[in-house]
XYZ file of C-alpha atoms in Angstrom:
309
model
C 15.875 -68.530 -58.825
C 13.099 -66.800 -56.648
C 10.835 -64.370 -58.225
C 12.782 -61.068 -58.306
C 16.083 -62.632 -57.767
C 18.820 -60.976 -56.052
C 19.867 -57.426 -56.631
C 23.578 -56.365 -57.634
C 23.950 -52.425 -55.827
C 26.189 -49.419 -56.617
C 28.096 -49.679 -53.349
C 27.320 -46.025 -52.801
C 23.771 -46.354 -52.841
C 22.848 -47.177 -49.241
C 25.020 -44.037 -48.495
C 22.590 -41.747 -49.185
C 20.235 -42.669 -46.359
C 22.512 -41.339 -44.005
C 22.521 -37.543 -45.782
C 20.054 -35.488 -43.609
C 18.923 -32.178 -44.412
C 21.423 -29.347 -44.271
C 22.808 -25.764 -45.734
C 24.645 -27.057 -48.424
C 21.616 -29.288 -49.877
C 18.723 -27.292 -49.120
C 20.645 -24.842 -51.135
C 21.566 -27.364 -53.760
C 17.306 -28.147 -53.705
C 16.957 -24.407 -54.184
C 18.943 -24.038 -57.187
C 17.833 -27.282 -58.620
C 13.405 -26.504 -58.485
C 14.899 -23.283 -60.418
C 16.338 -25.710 -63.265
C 13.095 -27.151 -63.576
C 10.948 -24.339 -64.015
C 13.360 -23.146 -66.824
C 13.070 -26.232 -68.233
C 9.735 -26.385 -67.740
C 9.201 -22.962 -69.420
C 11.450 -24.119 -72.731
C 10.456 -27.087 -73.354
C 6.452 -26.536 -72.129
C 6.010 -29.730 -70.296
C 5.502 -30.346 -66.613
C 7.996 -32.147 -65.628
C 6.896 -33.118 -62.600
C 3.473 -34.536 -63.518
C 5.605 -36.802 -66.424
C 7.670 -38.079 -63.336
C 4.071 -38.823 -61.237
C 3.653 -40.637 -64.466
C 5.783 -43.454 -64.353
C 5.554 -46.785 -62.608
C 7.971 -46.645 -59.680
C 8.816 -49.262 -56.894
C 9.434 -47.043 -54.019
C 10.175 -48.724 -50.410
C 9.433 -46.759 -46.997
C 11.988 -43.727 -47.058
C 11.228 -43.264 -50.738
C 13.828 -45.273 -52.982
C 13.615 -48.071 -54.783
C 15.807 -51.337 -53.940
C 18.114 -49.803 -56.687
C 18.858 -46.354 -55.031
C 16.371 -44.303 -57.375
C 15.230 -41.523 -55.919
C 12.158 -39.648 -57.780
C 13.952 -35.970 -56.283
C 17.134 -36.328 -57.850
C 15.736 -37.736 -61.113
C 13.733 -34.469 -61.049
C 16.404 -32.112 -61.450
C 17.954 -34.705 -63.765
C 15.329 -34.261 -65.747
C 15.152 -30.877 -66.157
C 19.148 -30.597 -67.135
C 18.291 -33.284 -69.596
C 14.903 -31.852 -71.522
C 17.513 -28.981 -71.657
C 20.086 -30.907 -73.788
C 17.640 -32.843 -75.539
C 14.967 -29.980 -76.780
C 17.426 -27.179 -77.487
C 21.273 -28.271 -77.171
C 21.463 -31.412 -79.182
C 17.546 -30.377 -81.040
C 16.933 -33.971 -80.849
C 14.516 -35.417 -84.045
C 12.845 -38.672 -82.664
C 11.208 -41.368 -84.637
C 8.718 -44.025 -84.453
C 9.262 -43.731 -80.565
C 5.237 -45.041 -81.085
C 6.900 -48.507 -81.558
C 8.034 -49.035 -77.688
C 5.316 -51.095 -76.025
C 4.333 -50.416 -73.040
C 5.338 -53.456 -70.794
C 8.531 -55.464 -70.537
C 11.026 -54.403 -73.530
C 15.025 -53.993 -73.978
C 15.669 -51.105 -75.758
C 18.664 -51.892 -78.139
C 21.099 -49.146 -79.933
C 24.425 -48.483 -80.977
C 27.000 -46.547 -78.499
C 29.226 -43.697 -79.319
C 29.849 -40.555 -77.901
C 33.140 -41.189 -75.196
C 30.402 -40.104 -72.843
C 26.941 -41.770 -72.601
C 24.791 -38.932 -73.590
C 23.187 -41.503 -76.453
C 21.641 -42.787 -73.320
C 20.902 -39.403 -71.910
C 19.288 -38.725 -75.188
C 16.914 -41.554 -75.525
C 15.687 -41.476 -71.975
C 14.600 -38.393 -72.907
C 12.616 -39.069 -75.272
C 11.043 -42.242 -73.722
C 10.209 -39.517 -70.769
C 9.236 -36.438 -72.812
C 8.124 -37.840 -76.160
C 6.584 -40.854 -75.521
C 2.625 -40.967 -73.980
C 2.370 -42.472 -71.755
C 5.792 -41.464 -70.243
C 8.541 -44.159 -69.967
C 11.151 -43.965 -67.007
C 14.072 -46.562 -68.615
C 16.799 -48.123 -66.622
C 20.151 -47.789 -68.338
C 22.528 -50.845 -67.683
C 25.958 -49.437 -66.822
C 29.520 -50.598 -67.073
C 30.320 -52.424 -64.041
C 33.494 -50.269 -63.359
C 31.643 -47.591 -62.800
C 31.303 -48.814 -59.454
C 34.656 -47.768 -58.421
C 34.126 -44.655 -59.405
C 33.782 -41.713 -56.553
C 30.942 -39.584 -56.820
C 29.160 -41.772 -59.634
C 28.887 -44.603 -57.543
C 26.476 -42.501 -55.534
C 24.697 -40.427 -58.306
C 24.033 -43.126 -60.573
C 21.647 -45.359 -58.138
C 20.041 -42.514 -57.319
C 19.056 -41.588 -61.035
C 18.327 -44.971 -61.499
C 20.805 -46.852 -63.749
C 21.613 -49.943 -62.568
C 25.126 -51.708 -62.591
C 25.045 -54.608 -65.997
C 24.379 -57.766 -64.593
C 21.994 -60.260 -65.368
C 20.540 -60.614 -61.704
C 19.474 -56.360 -62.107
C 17.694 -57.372 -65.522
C 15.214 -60.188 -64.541
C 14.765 -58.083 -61.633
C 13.884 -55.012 -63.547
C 12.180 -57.195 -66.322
C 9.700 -59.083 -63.941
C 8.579 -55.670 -62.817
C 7.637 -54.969 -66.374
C 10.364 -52.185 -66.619
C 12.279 -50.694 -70.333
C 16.065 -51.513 -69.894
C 18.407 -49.398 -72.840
C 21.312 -51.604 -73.427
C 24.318 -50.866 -75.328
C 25.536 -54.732 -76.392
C 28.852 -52.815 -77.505
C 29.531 -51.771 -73.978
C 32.954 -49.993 -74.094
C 34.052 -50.580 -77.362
C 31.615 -48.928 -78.877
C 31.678 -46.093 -76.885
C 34.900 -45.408 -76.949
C 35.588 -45.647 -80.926
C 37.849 -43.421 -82.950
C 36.488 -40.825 -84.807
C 37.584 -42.372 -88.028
C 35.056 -45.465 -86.990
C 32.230 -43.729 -85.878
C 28.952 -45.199 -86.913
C 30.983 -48.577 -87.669
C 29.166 -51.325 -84.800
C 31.545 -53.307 -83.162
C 31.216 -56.501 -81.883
C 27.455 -57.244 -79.762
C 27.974 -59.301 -76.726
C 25.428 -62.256 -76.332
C 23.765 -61.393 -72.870
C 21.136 -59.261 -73.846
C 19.657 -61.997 -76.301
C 19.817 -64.576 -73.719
C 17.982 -62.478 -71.540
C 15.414 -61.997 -73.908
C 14.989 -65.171 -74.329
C 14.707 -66.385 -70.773
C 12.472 -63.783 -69.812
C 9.816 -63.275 -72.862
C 10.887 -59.782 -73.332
C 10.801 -57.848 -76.931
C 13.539 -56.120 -78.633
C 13.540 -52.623 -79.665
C 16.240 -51.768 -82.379
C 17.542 -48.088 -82.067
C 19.647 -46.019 -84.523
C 21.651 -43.460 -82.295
C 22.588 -40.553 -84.794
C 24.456 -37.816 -83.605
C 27.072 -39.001 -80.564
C 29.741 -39.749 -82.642
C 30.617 -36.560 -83.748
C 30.030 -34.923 -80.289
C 33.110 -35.638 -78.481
C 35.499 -36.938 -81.757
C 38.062 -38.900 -80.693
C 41.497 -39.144 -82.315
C 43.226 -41.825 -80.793
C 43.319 -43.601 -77.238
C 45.721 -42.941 -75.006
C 46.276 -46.411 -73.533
C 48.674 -45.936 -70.768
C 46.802 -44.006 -69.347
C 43.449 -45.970 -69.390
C 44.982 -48.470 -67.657
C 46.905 -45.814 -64.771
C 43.098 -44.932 -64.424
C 41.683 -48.326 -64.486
C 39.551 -47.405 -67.127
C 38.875 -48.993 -70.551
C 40.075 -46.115 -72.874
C 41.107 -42.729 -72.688
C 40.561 -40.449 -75.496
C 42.456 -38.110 -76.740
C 40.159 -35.237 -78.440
C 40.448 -31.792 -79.934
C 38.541 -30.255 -77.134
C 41.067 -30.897 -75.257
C 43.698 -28.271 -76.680
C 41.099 -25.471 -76.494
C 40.290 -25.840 -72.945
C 36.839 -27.370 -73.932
C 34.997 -29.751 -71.475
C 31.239 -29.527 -73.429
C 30.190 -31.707 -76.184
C 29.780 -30.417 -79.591
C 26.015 -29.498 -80.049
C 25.631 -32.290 -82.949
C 21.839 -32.512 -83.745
C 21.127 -35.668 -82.566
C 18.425 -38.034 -84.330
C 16.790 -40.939 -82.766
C 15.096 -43.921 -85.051
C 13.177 -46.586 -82.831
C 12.401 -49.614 -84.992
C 9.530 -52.338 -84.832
C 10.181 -54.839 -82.354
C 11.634 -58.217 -82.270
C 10.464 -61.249 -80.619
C 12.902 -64.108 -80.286
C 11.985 -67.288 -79.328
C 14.273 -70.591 -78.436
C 16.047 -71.816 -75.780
C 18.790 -69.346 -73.635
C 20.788 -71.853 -73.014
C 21.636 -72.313 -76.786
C 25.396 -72.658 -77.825
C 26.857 -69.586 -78.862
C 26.365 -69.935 -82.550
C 22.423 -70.101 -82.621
C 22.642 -66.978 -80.127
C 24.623 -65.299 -82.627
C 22.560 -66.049 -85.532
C 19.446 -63.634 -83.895
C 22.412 -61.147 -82.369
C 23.436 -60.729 -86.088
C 19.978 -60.148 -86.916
C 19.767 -57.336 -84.065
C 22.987 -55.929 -85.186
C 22.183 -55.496 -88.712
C 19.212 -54.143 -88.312
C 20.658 -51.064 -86.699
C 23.373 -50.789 -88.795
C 21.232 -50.399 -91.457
C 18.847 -48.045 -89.348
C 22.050 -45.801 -88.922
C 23.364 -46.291 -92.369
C 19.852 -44.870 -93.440
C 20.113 -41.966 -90.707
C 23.132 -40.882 -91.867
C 21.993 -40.718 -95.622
C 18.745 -38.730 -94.525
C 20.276 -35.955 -92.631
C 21.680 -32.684 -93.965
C 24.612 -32.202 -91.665
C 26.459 -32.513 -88.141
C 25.230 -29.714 -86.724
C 21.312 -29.259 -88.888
């Protein structure tokens, strides 16, 4: 494959381009540089000179071949220092650990929503020096989806596939991965903090392209949208892999819970063989990834005090 390889887009993405000034987002722009100096006055950061701080690709009319555009992820930003500092009070450790090139940053999923993900690009952009921007890898229905399929490129995730992570990679970029994907996401309450089943792709990527692992234990996201069962039928209606049912629901409640959350960050992992390995010698170092957190949340759950302290 040629250096870079080929890139896999949102098909909303190029979209955007064709959005010229007007009312509606010049008011939009308005409200959203008053988000940021709020956030900007809780959490006493700039936010804008941690976004000047990251390494960005940006082409001729100021995106990157992904969609990301450094405006939006602004305002982003400053909704999501909001939720991280003083919504969800999020406790981060050993964040030290990241390095600063090349690395897949590993957790456990939960949370119906993916504010885990939220959560620790927030830290890797607020709490980490120098700042971090990572690239979340996203469900590949999401694509389908109106409205997301637009917002997403420009905040920067990326649709999962592995032609978007060697790109990414061999620009020396952090990608968070979730190797439960939707099943792990979308777990009953009375499973939460139980991993399911890792898929293989993220160790073969590793692999193939030198990178390091970065274990992370994601306390907090189960309990912030509990689910009691799934509503089936109607995930597939929807085309979508589950459907919750949760208590919110009856009260008229669309917010999460404010759970404290708590992110661990573990020492790295380097892996080497061969990526082309049968699937039992790729499972033997996926066990070893898996267990790892497991026992990095088992530990998390032990140290904290409560839900919601």
């Amino acid at each position: 494959m040629a250096q870079g390889g080929s890139i896999v887009p949102f098909a909303g993405w190029r979209r955007l381009r064709l959005l010229g000034e007007s009312p509606v987002r010049q008011a939009l722009r308005s409200v959203g540089d008053r988000v940021v100096r709020l956030a900007e006055d809780v959490v006493g950061q700039d936010l804008d000179a941690r976004i000047a701080g990251i390494r960005t690709h940006l082409n001729e009319v100021g995106h990157d071949p992904f969609g990301f555009d450094p405006e939006t992820s602004r305002y982003a930003l400053a909704v999501a220092a909001l939720l991280h500092r003083r919504y969800f009070r999020t406790q981060v450790f050993g964040i030290n650990r990241v390095p600063q090139d090349r690395v897949l940053i590993v957790a456990n999923h939960s949370g119906q929503l993916p504010l885990d993900a939220v959560m620790i690009g927030s830290a890797m952009m607020l709490d980490a020096d120098p700042p971090r921007f990572p690239r979340s890898m996203v469900e590949t229905w999401t694509a389908e989806l109106p409205f997301i399929s637009t917002l997403y490129p420009r905040l920067g995730q990326v649709l999962g596939s592995p032609e978007n992570a060697r790109r990414l990679l061999r620009q020396e970029e952090s990608l968070i991965v979730f190797p439960e994907g939707a099943r792990g996401i979308s777990k009953t309450y009375d499973q939460r903090y139980q991993l399911t089943d890792f898929g293989l792709g993220f160790m073969r990527l590793a692999l193939e392209t030198g990178t390091p692992i970065v274990p992370v234990a994601v306390i907090g996201g189960e309990e912030q949208y509990p689910s009691i069962a799934d509503f089936k039928p109607l995930a597939r209606l929807l085309k979508m892999p589950a459907f919750p049912v949760m208590p919110q629901m009856f009260f008229g409640m669309i917010a999460p819970l404010p759970t404290k959350y708590r992110l661990y960050f573990g020492e790295p992992f380097r892996f080497n063989g061969d990526p082309d390995d049968d699937d039992s010698a790729i499972e033997e170092k996926v066990w070893l990834v898996k267990s790892t957190i497991q026992s990095m949340v088992n530990r998390g759950l032990r140290e904290r005090k409560g839900v919601f302290i």
